[in-house]
Short mmCIF file of C-alpha atoms and ligand atoms in Angstrom, two decimals:
data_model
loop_
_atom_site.label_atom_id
_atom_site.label_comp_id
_atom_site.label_asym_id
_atom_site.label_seq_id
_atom_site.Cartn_x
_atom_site.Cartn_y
_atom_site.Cartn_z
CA UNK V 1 127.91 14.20 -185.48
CA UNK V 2 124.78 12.47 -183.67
CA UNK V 3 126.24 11.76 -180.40
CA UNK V 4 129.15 13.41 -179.96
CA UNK V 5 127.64 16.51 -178.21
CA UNK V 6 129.78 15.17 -175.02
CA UNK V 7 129.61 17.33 -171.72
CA UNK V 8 132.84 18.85 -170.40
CA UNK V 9 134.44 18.00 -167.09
CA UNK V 10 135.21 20.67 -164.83
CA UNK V 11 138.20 20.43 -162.22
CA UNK V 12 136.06 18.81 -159.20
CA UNK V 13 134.51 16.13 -161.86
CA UNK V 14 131.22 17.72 -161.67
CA UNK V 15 130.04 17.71 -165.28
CA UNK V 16 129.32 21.08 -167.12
CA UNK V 17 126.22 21.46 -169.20
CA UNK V 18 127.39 21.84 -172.87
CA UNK V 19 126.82 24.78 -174.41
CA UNK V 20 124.59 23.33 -177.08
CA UNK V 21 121.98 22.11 -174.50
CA UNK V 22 121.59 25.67 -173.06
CA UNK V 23 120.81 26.82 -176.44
CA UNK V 24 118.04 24.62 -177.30
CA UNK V 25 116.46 26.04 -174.03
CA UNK V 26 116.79 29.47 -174.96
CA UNK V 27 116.09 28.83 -178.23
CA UNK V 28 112.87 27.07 -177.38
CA UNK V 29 112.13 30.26 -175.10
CA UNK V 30 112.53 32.64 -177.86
CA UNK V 31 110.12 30.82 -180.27
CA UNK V 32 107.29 30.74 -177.59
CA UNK V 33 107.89 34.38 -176.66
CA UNK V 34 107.48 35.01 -180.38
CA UNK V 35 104.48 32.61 -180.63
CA UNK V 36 103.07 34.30 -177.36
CA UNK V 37 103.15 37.59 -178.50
CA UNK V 38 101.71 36.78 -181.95
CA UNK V 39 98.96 35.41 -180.58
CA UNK V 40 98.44 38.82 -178.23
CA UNK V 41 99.54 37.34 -174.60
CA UNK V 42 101.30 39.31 -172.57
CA UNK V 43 104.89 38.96 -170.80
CA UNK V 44 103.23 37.58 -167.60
CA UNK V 45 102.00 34.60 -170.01
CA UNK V 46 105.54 34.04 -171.44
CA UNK V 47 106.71 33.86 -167.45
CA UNK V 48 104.82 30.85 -166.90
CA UNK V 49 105.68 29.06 -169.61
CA UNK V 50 109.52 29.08 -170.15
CA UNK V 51 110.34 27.10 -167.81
CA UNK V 52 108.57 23.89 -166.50
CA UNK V 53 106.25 24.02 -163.20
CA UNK V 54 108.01 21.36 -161.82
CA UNK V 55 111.46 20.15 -161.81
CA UNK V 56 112.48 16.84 -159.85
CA UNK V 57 115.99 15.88 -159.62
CA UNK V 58 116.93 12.66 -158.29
CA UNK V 59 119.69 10.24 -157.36
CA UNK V 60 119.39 6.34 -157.90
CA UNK V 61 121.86 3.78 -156.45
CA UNK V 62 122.23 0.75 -158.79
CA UNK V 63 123.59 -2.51 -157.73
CA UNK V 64 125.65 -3.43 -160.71
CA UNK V 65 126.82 -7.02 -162.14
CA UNK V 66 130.29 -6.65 -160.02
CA UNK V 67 129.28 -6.08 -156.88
CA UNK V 68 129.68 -2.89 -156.58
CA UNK V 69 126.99 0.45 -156.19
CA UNK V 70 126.75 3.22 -158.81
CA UNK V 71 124.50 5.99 -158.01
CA UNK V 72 122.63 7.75 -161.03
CA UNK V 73 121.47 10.69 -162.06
CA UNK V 74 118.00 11.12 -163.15
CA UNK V 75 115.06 14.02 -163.83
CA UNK V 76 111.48 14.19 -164.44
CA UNK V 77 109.96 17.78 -165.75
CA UNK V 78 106.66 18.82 -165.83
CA UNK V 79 106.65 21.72 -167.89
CA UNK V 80 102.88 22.88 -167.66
CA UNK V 81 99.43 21.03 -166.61
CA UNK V 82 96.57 23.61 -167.08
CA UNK V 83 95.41 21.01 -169.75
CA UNK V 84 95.56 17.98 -168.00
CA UNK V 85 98.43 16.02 -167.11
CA UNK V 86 101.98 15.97 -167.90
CA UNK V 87 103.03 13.65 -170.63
CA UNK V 88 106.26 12.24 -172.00
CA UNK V 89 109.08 10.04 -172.54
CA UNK V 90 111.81 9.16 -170.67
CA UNK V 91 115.56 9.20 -172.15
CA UNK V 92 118.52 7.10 -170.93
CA UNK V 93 121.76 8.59 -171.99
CA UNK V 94 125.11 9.86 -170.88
CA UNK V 95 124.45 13.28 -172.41
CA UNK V 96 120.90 13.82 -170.70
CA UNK V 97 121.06 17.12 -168.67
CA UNK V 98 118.61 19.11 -166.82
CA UNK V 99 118.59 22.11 -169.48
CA UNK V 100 118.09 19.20 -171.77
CA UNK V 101 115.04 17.81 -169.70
CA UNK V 102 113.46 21.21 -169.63
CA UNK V 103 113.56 21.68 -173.22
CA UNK V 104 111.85 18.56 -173.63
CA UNK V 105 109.77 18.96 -171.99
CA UNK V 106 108.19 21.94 -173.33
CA UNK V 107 108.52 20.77 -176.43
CA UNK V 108 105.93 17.90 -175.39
CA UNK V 109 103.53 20.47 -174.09
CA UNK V 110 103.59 22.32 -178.08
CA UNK V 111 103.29 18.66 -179.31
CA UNK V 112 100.34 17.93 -177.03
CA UNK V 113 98.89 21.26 -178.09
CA UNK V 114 99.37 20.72 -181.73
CA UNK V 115 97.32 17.74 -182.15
CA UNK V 116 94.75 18.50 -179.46
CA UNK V 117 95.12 15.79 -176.88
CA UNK V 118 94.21 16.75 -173.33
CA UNK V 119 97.61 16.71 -171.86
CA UNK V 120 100.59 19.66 -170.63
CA UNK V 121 104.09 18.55 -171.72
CA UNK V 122 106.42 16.24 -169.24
CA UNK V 123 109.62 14.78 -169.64
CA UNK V 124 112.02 12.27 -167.71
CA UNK V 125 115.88 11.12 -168.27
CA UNK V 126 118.88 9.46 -166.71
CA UNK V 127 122.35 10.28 -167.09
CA UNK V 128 123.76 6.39 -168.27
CA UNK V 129 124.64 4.56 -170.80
CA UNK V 130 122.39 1.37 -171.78
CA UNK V 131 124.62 0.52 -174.26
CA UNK V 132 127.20 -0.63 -171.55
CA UNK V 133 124.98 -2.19 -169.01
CA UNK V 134 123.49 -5.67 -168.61
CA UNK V 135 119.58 -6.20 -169.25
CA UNK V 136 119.71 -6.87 -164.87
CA UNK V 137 121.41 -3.27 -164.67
CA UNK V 138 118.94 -1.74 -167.02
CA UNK V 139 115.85 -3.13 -164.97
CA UNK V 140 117.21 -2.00 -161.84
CA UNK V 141 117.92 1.19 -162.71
CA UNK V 142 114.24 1.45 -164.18
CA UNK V 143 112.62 0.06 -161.38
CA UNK V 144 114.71 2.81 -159.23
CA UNK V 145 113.84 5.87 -161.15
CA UNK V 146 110.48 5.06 -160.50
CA UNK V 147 110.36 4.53 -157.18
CA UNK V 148 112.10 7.83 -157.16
CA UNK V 149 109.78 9.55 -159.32
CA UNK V 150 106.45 7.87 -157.60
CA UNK V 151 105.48 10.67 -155.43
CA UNK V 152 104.77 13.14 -158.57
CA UNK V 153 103.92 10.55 -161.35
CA UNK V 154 100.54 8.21 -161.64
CA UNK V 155 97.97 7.75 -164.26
CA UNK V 156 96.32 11.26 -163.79
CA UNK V 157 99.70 13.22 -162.95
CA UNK V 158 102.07 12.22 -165.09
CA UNK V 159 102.62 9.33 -167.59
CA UNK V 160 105.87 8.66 -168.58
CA UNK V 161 106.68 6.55 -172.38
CA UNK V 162 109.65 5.75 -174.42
CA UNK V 163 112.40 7.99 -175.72
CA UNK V 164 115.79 7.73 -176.74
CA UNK V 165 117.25 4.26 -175.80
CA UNK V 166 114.39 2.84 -174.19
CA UNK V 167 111.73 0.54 -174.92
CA UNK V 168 108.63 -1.67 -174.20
CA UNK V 169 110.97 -3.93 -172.21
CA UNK V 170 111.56 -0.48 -170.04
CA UNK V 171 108.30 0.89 -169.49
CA UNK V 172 107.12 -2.94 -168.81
CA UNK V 173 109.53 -3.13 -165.87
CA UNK V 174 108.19 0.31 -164.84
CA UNK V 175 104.88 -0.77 -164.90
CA UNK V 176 105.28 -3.42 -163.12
CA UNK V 177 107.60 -1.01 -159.99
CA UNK V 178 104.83 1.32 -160.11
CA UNK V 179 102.02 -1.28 -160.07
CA UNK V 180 103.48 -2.92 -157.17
CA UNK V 181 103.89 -0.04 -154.86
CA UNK V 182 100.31 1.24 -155.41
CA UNK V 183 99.42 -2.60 -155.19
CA UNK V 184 97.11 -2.10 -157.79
CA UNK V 185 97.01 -2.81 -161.69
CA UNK V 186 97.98 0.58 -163.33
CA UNK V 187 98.75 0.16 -166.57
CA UNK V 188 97.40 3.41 -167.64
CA UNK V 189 100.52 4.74 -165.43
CA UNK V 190 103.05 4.65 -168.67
CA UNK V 191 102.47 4.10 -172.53
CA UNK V 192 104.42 2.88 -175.06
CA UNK V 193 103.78 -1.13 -173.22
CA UNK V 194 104.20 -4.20 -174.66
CA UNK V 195 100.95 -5.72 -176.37
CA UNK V 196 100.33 -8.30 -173.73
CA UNK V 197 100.09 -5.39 -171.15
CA UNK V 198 97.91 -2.97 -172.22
CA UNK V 199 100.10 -1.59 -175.08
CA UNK V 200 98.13 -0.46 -178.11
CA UNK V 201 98.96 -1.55 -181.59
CA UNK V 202 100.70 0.49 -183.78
CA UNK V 203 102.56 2.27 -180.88
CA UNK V 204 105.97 1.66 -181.80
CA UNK V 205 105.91 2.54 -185.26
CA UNK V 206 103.61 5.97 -184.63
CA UNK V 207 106.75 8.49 -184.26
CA UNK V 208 107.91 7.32 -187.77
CA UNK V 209 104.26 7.05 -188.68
CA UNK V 210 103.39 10.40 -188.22
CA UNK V 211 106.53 11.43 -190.08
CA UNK V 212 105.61 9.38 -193.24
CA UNK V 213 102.53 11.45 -192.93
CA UNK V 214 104.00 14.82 -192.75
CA UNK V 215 106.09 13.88 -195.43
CA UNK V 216 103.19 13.21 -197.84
CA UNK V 217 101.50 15.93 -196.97
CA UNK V 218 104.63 18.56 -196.94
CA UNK V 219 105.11 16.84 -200.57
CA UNK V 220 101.77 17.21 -201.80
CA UNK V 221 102.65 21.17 -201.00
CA UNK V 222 105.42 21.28 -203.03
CA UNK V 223 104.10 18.85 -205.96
CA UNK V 224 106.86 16.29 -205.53
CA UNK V 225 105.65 12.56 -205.63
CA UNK V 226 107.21 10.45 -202.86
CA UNK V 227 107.34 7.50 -205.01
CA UNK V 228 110.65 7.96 -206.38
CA UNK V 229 112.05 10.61 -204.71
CA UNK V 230 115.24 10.77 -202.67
CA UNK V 231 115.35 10.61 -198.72
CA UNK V 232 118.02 10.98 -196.82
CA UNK V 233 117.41 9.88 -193.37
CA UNK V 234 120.12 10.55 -190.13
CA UNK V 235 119.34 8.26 -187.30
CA UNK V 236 118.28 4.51 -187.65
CA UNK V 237 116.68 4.01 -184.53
CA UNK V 238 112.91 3.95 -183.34
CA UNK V 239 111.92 6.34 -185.90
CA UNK V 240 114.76 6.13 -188.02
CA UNK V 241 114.25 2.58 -189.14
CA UNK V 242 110.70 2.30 -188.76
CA UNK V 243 110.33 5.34 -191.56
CA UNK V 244 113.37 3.75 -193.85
CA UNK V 245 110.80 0.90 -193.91
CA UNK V 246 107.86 2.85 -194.69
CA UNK V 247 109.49 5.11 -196.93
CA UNK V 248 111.14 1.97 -198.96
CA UNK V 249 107.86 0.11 -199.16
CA UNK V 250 105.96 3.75 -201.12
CA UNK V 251 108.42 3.62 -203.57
CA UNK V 252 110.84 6.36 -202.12
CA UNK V 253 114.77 5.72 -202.58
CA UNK V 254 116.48 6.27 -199.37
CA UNK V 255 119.71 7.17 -200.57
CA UNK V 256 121.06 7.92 -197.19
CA UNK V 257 121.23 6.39 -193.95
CA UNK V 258 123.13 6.75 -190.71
CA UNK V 259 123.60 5.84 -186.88
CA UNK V 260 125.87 7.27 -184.15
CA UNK V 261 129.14 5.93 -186.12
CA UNK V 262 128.75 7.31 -189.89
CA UNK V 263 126.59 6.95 -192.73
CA UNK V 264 125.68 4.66 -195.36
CA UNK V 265 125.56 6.15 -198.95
CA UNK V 266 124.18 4.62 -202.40
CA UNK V 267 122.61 6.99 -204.76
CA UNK V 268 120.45 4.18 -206.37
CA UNK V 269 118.83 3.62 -203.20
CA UNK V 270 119.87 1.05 -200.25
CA UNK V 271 118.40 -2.42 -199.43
CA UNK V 272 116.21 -1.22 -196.05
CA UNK V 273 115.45 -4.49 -195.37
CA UNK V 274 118.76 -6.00 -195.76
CA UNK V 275 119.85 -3.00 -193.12
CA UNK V 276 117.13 -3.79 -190.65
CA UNK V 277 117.87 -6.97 -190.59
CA UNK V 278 121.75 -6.25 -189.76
CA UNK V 279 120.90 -3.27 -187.02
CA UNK V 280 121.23 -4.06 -183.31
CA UNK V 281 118.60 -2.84 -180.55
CA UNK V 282 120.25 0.54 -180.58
CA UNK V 283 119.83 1.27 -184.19
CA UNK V 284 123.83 0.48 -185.24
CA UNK V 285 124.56 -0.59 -188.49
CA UNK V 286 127.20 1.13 -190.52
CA UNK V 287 129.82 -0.54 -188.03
CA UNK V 288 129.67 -3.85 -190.25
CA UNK V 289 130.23 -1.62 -193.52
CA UNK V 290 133.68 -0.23 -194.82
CA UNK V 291 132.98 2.15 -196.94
CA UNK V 292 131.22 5.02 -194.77
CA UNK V 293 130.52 8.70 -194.96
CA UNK V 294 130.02 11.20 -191.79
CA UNK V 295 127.12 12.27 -190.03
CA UNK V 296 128.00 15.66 -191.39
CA UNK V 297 128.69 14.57 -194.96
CA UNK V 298 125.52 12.76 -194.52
CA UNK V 299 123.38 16.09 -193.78
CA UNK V 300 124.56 17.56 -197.24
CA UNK V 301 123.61 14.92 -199.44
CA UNK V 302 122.09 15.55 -202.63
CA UNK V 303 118.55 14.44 -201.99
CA UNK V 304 115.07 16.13 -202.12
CA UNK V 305 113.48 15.24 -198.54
CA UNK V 306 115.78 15.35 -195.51
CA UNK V 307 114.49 13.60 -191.99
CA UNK V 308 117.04 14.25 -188.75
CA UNK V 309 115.68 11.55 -186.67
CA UNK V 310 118.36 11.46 -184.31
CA UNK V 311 119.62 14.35 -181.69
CA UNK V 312 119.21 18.00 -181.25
CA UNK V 313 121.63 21.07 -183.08
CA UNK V 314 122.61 18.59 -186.36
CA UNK V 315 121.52 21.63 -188.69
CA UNK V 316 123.16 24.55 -187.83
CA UNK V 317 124.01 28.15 -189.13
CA UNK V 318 127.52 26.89 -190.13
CA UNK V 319 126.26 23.92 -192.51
CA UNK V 320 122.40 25.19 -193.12
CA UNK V 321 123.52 26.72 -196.86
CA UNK V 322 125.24 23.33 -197.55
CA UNK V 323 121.69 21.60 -197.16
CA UNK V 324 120.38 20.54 -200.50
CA UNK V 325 117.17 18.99 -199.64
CA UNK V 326 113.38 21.13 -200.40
CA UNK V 327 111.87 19.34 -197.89
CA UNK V 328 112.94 18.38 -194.41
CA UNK V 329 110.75 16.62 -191.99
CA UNK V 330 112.47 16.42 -188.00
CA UNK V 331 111.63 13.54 -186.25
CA UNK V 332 113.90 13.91 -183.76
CA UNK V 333 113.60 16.91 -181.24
CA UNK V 334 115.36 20.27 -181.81
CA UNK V 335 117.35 18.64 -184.59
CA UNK V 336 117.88 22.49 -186.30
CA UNK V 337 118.77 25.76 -184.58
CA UNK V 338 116.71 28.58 -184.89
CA UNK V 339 119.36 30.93 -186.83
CA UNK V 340 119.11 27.73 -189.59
CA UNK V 341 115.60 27.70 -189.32
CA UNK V 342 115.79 31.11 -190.55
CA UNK V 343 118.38 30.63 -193.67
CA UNK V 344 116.41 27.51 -195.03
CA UNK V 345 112.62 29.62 -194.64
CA UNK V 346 114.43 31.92 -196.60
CA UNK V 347 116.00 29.87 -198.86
CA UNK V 348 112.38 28.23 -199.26
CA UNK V 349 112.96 25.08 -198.10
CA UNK V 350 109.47 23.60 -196.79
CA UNK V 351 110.81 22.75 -192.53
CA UNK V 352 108.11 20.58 -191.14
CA UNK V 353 109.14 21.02 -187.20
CA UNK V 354 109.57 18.34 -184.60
CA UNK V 355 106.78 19.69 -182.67
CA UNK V 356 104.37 18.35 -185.38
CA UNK V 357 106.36 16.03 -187.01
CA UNK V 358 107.37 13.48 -184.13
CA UNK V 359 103.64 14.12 -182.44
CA UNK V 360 102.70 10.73 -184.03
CA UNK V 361 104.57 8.96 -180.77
CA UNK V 362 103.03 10.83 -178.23
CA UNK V 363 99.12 10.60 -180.41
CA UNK V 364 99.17 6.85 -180.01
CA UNK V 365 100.58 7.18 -176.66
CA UNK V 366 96.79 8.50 -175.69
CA UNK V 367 95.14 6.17 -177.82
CA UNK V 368 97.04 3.57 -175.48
CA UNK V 369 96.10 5.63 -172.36
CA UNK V 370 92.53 5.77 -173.38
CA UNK V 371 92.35 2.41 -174.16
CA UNK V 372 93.81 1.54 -170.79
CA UNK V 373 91.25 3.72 -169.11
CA UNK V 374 88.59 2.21 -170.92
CA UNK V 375 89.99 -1.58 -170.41
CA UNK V 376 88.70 -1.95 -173.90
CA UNK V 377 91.37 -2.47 -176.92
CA UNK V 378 91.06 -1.38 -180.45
CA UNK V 379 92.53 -2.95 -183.41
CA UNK V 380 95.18 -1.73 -185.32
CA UNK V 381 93.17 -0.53 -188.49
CA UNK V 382 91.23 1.71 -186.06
CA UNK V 383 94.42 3.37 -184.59
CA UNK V 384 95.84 4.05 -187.58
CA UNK V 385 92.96 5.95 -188.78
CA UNK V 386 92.77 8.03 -185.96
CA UNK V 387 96.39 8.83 -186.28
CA UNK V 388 96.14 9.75 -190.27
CA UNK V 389 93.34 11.97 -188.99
CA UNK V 390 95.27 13.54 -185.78
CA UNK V 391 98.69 14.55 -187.92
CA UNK V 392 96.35 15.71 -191.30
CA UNK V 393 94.41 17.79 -189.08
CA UNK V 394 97.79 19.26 -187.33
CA UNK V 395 99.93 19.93 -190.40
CA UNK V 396 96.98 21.41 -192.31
CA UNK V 397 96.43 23.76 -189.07
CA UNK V 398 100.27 24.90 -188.66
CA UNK V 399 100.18 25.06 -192.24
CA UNK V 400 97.05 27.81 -192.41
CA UNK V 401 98.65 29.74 -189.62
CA UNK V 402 102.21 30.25 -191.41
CA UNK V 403 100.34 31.07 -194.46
CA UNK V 404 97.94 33.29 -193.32
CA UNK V 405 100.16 34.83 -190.81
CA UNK V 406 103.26 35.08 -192.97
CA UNK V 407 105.39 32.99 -190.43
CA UNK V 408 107.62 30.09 -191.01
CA UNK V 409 106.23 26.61 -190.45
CA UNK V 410 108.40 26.52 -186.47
CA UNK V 411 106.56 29.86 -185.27
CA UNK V 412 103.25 28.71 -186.49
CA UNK V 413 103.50 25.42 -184.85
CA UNK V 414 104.81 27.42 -181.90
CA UNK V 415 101.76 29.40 -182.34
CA UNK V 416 99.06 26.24 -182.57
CA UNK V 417 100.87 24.42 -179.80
CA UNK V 418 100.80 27.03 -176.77
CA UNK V 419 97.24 28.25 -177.92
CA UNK V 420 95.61 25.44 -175.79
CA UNK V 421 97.71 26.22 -172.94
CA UNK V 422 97.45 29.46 -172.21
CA UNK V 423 93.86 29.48 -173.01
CA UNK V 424 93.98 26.87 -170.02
CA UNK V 425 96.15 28.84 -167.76
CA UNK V 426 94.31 31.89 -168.41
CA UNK V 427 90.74 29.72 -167.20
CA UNK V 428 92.23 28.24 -164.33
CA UNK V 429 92.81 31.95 -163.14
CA UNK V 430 96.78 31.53 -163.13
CA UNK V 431 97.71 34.57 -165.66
N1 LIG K 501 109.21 10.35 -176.38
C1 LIG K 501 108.24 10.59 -177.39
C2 LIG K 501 108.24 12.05 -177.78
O1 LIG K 501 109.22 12.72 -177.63
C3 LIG K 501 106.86 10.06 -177.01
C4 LIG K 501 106.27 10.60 -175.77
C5 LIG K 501 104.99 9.90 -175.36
O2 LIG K 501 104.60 8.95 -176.04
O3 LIG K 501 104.41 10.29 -174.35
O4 LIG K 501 107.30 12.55 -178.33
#
């Protein structure tokens, strides 16, 4: 179930890295090793890139509501920056380990290579729990990671956005830390900003965005019309909700929906906008209902389109034949394992990866940047035209590539997304 991936304690209290977290590290590995030697790159090659350049571990004290000091945990990877610079979101939650970070970040360097944009993959989190701490808490623990991170972060380093469990209010706060220690406006030092601060439109709903996209197009492939087809959706938070919406409003009947807690189940469709309406910040709803299913149950639902947009190993090799859905679309990262990734190819289920599925977040995340750069602002309309174009272009690519190459939709995008880099590293006279 989303969420209950919790990390084991060993006798001193130090907390163990769960086995699961290791896995979508090596698994990650394996598929750019594959994608690396596909594409004719040698072992050397597949050195540099399986784990991230740079790894930065720190420790923030907090002074908490009571009185007292809590020191936290925190990480910031930069996986690879022959492109450009390191780009990606930062995570706040008690599971967030530095395997976990690492994978991440990698994964942001394929998505940065899949739709082009001039950036290597980066990736930032803090072992906590928002959920139990006070808005004061939350900023001070921001304002703290950044001031730990500042030395290896900035505008043309590293540029940090939203992930799991944080928000504009977040990267606001850090804007403001990192503005004030430079003592110069930097807005273009993080993305995913509030409007009045150099956000860009359409920025928070471009993860779910993008999926709505993929999901057309991944349709289109198998001729199954959205409107009036059955999604089943697992996660109802940033992307979650936002693609319930969008997905509700074409005409699709979202069947299925469900948070950290359990699942929410009506075969005729559910009211989306009743549900939004009822969710809290963190994407909880199913709490206020009685009548619940599990995550797991959830994942098995009879549907035809399946979207994981919550955490990493929910489809695995011990419920992957249960799966009913032709088409699933991850928006959340690592959401499948690679052994299930396997059984539903050859089962012929159409897997659009999270690489190129949840790129829509990180897309509009340059558009911001740009636009920051630039100081001038586009309007919505324009953004979302660029972004149609962007994820059209991408799925069509890692689309050719499994075709022509006779590899499933994961490999290819593996393929498309380290392309760039390497070609980089290779330039720059690393490999
Ligand atoms: N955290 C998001 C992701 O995983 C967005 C990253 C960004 O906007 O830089 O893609």
């Amino acid at each position: 179930m989303a969420g209950s991936d919790k990390m084991g304690k060993t006798e001193n209290g130090i907390k163990e890295e769960p086995k699961s977290k290791q896995n979508v590290l090596q698994s990650t590995q394996t598929v750019i090793h594959q994608a690396l030697g596909k594409l004719g790159y040698s072992d050397e090659m597949f050195e540099l890139m399986k784990e991230p350049l740079r790894m930065m571990t720190v420790r923030i004290p907090v002074r908490m509501d009571d009185g007292s000091n809590k020191i936290f945990t925190g990480y910031r990877a930069q996986h690879n920056d022959a492109v450009g610079p390191t780009k990606g979101g930062v995570r706040f939650h008690p599971n967030v380990s530095e395997t976990e970070v690492k994978a991440l970040s990698i994964w942001m360097s394929l998505k940065a290579g899949i739709v082009d944009l001039p950036y290597g993959g980066g990736k930032g989190g803090i072992v906590c729990d928002p959920r139990e701490m006070s808005f004061p808490e939350v900023e001070r623990l921001s304002r703290g990671y950044v001031r730990a991170i500042s030395q290896i972060v900035g505008p043309t380093k590293d540029i940090p956005a939203p992930d799991v469990f944080t928000n504009s209010q977040i990267m606001a706060w850090m804007m403001d830390e990192y503005s004030r220690m430079r003592e110069f406006d930097s807005p273009g030092f993080i993305t995913g900003k509030p409007l009045v601060l150099g956000g860009s439109h359409g920025r928070e709903s471009a993860t779910a965005k993008g999926v709505t996209i993929c999901i057309r197009e991944a349709a289109k492939k198998k001729g199954l019309n959205v409107e009036g087809a059955r999604i089943v959706i697992q996660g109802f938070g940033n992307a979650g909700s936002f693609l319930a919406k969008f997905m509700f409003d074409a005409g699709a009947k979202v069947v299925g929906i469900s948070d950290v807690y359990g699942g929410l189940y009506d075969p005729e469709g559910l009211d989306i906008d009743y549900l939004l309406d009822r969710r809290d910040s963190f994407g909880t709803v199913s709490k206020l209902f009685k009548d619940t299913i599990s995550n797991d149950e959830l994942l098995e639902l009879d549907c035809d389109i399946l979207v994981p947009a919550a955490i990493e190993n929910q489809i695995t090799e011990s419920n992957a034949d249960r799966i009913k859905a032709g088409i699933i679309v991850e928006a959340a990262n690592g959401p499948t394992t690679i052994e299930a990734t396997k059984m539903l190819s050859d089962r012929g289920v159409l897997l659009v990866p999270d690489v190129l599925a949840s790129a829509g977040g990180v897309t509009v995340s340059y558009f911001e940047w740009v636009q920051n750069n630039q100081g001038f602002y586009w309007e919505e309309e324009e953004v979302a035209k660029k972004l149609e174009k962007v994820i059209v272009t991408a799925f069509d690519n890692v689309y050719r590539v499994a075709s022509v190459r006779n590899v499933d939709m994961r490999l290819a995008a593996y393929m498309v997304g380290v392309r760039k880099m390497a070609e980089a590293s290779r330039f720059r006279g690393w490999i």
